[in-house]
Short mmCIF file of C-alpha atoms and ligand atoms in Angstrom, two decimals:
data_model
loop_
_atom_site.label_atom_id
_atom_site.label_comp_id
_atom_site.label_asym_id
_atom_site.label_seq_id
_atom_site.Cartn_x
_atom_site.Cartn_y
_atom_site.Cartn_z
CA MET A 222 8.84 -25.93 -1.24
CA SER A 223 6.26 -24.21 -3.31
CA LEU A 224 5.59 -20.83 -4.82
CA ILE A 225 2.73 -18.75 -3.48
CA PRO A 226 1.04 -16.14 -5.70
CA ILE A 227 1.83 -12.53 -4.79
CA VAL A 228 -1.15 -10.20 -4.38
CA TYR A 229 -1.23 -6.63 -5.67
CA TYR A 230 -2.22 -3.28 -4.24
CA SER A 231 -5.97 -3.12 -3.55
CA HIS A 232 -6.42 -6.67 -4.91
CA HIS A 233 -6.41 -8.31 -1.46
CA PRO A 234 -7.56 -7.11 2.00
CA ALA A 235 -4.56 -8.68 3.81
CA LEU A 236 -2.29 -6.09 2.20
CA HIS A 237 -4.09 -3.19 3.82
CA LYS A 238 -4.68 -4.22 7.40
CA VAL A 239 -2.62 -4.67 10.53
CA ALA A 240 -1.32 -8.24 10.55
CA GLU A 241 -1.86 -10.59 13.51
CA PRO A 242 1.05 -11.69 15.72
CA VAL A 243 2.35 -15.23 15.28
CA THR A 244 1.72 -17.31 18.40
CA GLU A 245 2.45 -20.85 17.23
CA PHE A 246 5.92 -21.77 16.10
CA ASN A 247 5.35 -25.11 14.44
CA GLU A 248 6.19 -27.08 11.31
CA ALA A 249 3.53 -25.28 9.27
CA LEU A 250 5.21 -21.96 10.07
CA ALA A 251 8.66 -23.31 9.13
CA LYS A 252 7.25 -24.51 5.81
CA LEU A 253 5.56 -21.16 5.18
CA VAL A 254 8.87 -19.36 5.76
CA GLN A 255 10.62 -21.71 3.28
CA ASP A 256 7.86 -21.07 0.72
CA MET A 257 8.24 -17.33 1.27
CA TYR A 258 12.00 -17.56 0.57
CA GLU A 259 11.29 -19.42 -2.65
CA THR A 260 8.55 -16.98 -3.66
CA MET A 261 10.81 -13.98 -2.93
CA TYR A 262 13.69 -15.39 -4.99
CA HIS A 263 11.39 -16.38 -7.83
CA ALA A 264 10.01 -12.83 -7.96
CA ASP A 265 13.55 -11.41 -7.79
CA GLY A 266 12.76 -9.43 -4.65
CA CYS A 267 14.94 -8.64 -1.63
CA GLY A 268 12.03 -8.89 0.79
CA LEU A 269 8.56 -10.34 1.10
CA ALA A 270 5.97 -9.95 3.84
CA ALA A 271 3.19 -12.47 4.52
CA PRO A 272 0.39 -9.98 3.67
CA GLN A 273 1.87 -9.90 0.16
CA ILE A 274 0.84 -13.52 -0.27
CA GLY A 275 -2.56 -12.88 1.28
CA ILE A 276 -1.67 -13.95 4.84
CA ALA A 277 -2.28 -11.28 7.50
CA LYS A 278 0.40 -12.55 9.90
CA ARG A 279 3.46 -10.74 11.24
CA ILE A 280 6.07 -12.60 9.16
CA ALA A 281 8.57 -11.23 6.64
CA VAL A 282 11.62 -12.60 4.84
CA ILE A 283 14.60 -10.63 3.61
CA ASP A 284 17.77 -11.27 1.62
CA ILE A 285 19.82 -8.30 0.46
CA SER A 286 22.97 -10.34 -0.36
CA GLU A 287 24.21 -10.25 -3.94
CA GLU A 288 24.41 -14.03 -4.24
CA LYS A 289 20.92 -14.39 -2.77
CA ASP A 290 22.19 -16.91 -0.26
CA LYS A 291 21.67 -15.13 3.07
CA PRO A 292 17.95 -15.21 3.73
CA PHE A 293 16.48 -14.58 7.14
CA CYS A 294 13.02 -14.19 8.52
CA ILE A 295 11.62 -11.75 11.05
CA ILE A 296 8.53 -12.79 12.95
CA ASN A 297 6.62 -10.36 15.19
CA PRO A 298 9.31 -7.73 14.48
CA GLU A 299 9.52 -4.40 16.27
CA ILE A 300 11.77 -1.45 15.55
CA ILE A 301 13.39 -0.65 18.90
CA GLU A 302 15.88 2.00 17.76
CA ARG A 303 16.18 4.25 14.76
CA SER A 304 18.19 7.23 13.58
CA GLY A 305 18.93 9.33 10.54
CA GLU A 306 16.44 10.29 7.89
CA LYS A 307 16.58 10.08 4.14
CA MET A 308 14.17 9.82 1.25
CA MET A 309 14.74 6.37 -0.24
CA SER A 310 13.37 4.91 -3.44
CA ALA A 311 12.03 1.38 -3.66
CA GLY A 312 9.96 -0.98 -5.70
CA CYS A 313 7.48 -3.36 -4.14
CA LEU A 314 6.43 -6.79 -5.41
CA SER A 315 2.83 -5.82 -4.63
CA VAL A 316 3.05 -2.68 -6.77
CA PRO A 317 5.02 -3.97 -9.76
CA GLY A 318 6.14 -1.61 -12.51
CA THR A 319 6.69 1.38 -10.20
CA TYR A 320 9.36 2.85 -7.94
CA THR A 321 8.47 5.39 -5.28
CA THR A 322 10.28 7.26 -2.53
CA ALA A 323 9.46 7.33 1.15
CA PRO A 324 11.10 8.90 4.21
CA ARG A 325 13.21 6.26 5.95
CA SER A 326 15.59 6.03 8.87
CA THR A 327 19.13 5.25 7.76
CA TYR A 328 19.66 3.02 10.80
CA VAL A 329 17.29 0.72 12.65
CA LYS A 330 17.57 -1.94 15.31
CA VAL A 331 14.85 -4.58 15.15
CA ARG A 332 13.81 -7.16 17.72
CA ALA A 333 12.09 -10.19 16.25
CA GLN A 334 11.62 -13.93 16.55
CA ASP A 335 12.91 -16.58 14.16
CA GLU A 336 10.81 -19.48 12.88
CA THR A 337 11.50 -21.45 16.05
CA GLY A 338 10.27 -18.61 18.26
CA LYS A 339 13.72 -17.56 19.44
CA PHE A 340 14.14 -13.81 19.97
CA PHE A 341 17.02 -12.00 18.28
CA GLU A 342 18.06 -8.48 17.38
CA ILE A 343 19.28 -7.26 14.04
CA GLU A 344 20.79 -3.90 13.17
CA GLY A 345 20.73 -2.46 9.70
CA HIS A 346 22.16 0.57 7.97
CA ASP A 347 21.11 2.03 4.61
CA LEU A 348 19.80 -0.73 2.30
CA LEU A 349 19.18 -3.23 5.11
CA ALA A 350 17.59 -0.52 7.29
CA HIS A 351 15.42 0.45 4.37
CA CYS A 352 14.40 -3.11 3.63
CA LEU A 353 13.54 -3.83 7.28
CA GLN A 354 11.32 -0.72 7.46
CA HIS A 355 9.63 -1.53 4.14
CA GLU A 356 8.78 -5.09 5.21
CA ILE A 357 7.69 -4.09 8.72
CA ASP A 358 5.43 -1.42 7.17
CA HIS A 359 3.72 -4.24 5.26
CA LEU A 360 2.81 -5.82 8.60
CA TYR A 361 0.94 -2.61 9.46
CA GLY A 362 -0.89 -2.60 6.14
CA LYS A 363 1.27 0.22 4.83
CA LEU A 364 2.94 0.17 1.43
CA ASN A 365 5.60 2.38 -0.10
CA ILE A 366 3.08 4.21 -2.26
CA ASP A 367 0.95 5.05 0.79
CA TYR A 368 3.55 7.73 1.56
CA LEU A 369 2.66 9.57 -1.65
CA SER A 370 0.06 12.26 -2.19
CA SER A 371 -3.18 10.79 -3.55
CA LEU A 372 -2.44 12.27 -6.97
CA LYS A 373 0.99 10.61 -7.21
CA LYS A 374 -0.40 7.43 -5.73
CA ASN A 375 -3.06 7.22 -8.42
CA ILE A 376 -0.41 7.67 -11.11
CA SER A 377 1.59 4.81 -9.58
CA LEU A 378 -1.47 2.59 -9.40
CA LYS A 379 -2.28 3.27 -13.05
CA LYS A 380 1.30 2.31 -13.95
CA MET A 381 0.91 -0.87 -11.96
CA GLU A 382 -2.35 -1.83 -13.68
CA LYS A 383 -0.74 -1.19 -17.08
CA PHE A 384 2.23 -3.30 -16.07
CA LEU A 385 -0.04 -6.14 -14.92
CA LYS A 386 -2.00 -6.04 -18.14
CA ARG A 387 1.20 -6.13 -20.18
CA THR A 388 2.68 -9.06 -18.28
CA LYS A 389 -0.55 -11.01 -17.85
CA GLY A 390 -0.10 -14.68 -18.61
CA LYS A 391 3.68 -14.46 -18.69
NI1 LIG B 620 6.80 -4.26 -0.55
#
């Protein structure tokens, strides 16, 4: 397995466009998913989408378990049911140093494929629902801070740039 560098808001075009569906379920994809798990754990995140490592493909990995031992991947995911609404706060590995709120459903049901191409459904409430929506948004080129007004967004981006400067080389 290997770590893949994470890209930051406005630093890479893949982050801001609609990702392409995955059509080939092969060894290269399985390896990419493993690398995404490793990259997510290394960055101490609970989710990572392929656009965040500069790959505009519809792949995301998630692990919200406390022991960080229950990872799963969603490929070509679609939200097929949702309910409830709540403003939820989140950080994003592509906008480090900031937390922002966005309107989220408190329940979602997602249909996706695993790394072998098999279809499955997953239901999530609260944190898992939130995480699923956040990662699926990434596959549409949408980040948490895109829900903010442009004024608040600029403040967040300035915080991020400061954070990156401070942590550069660490
Ligand atoms: Ni994110």
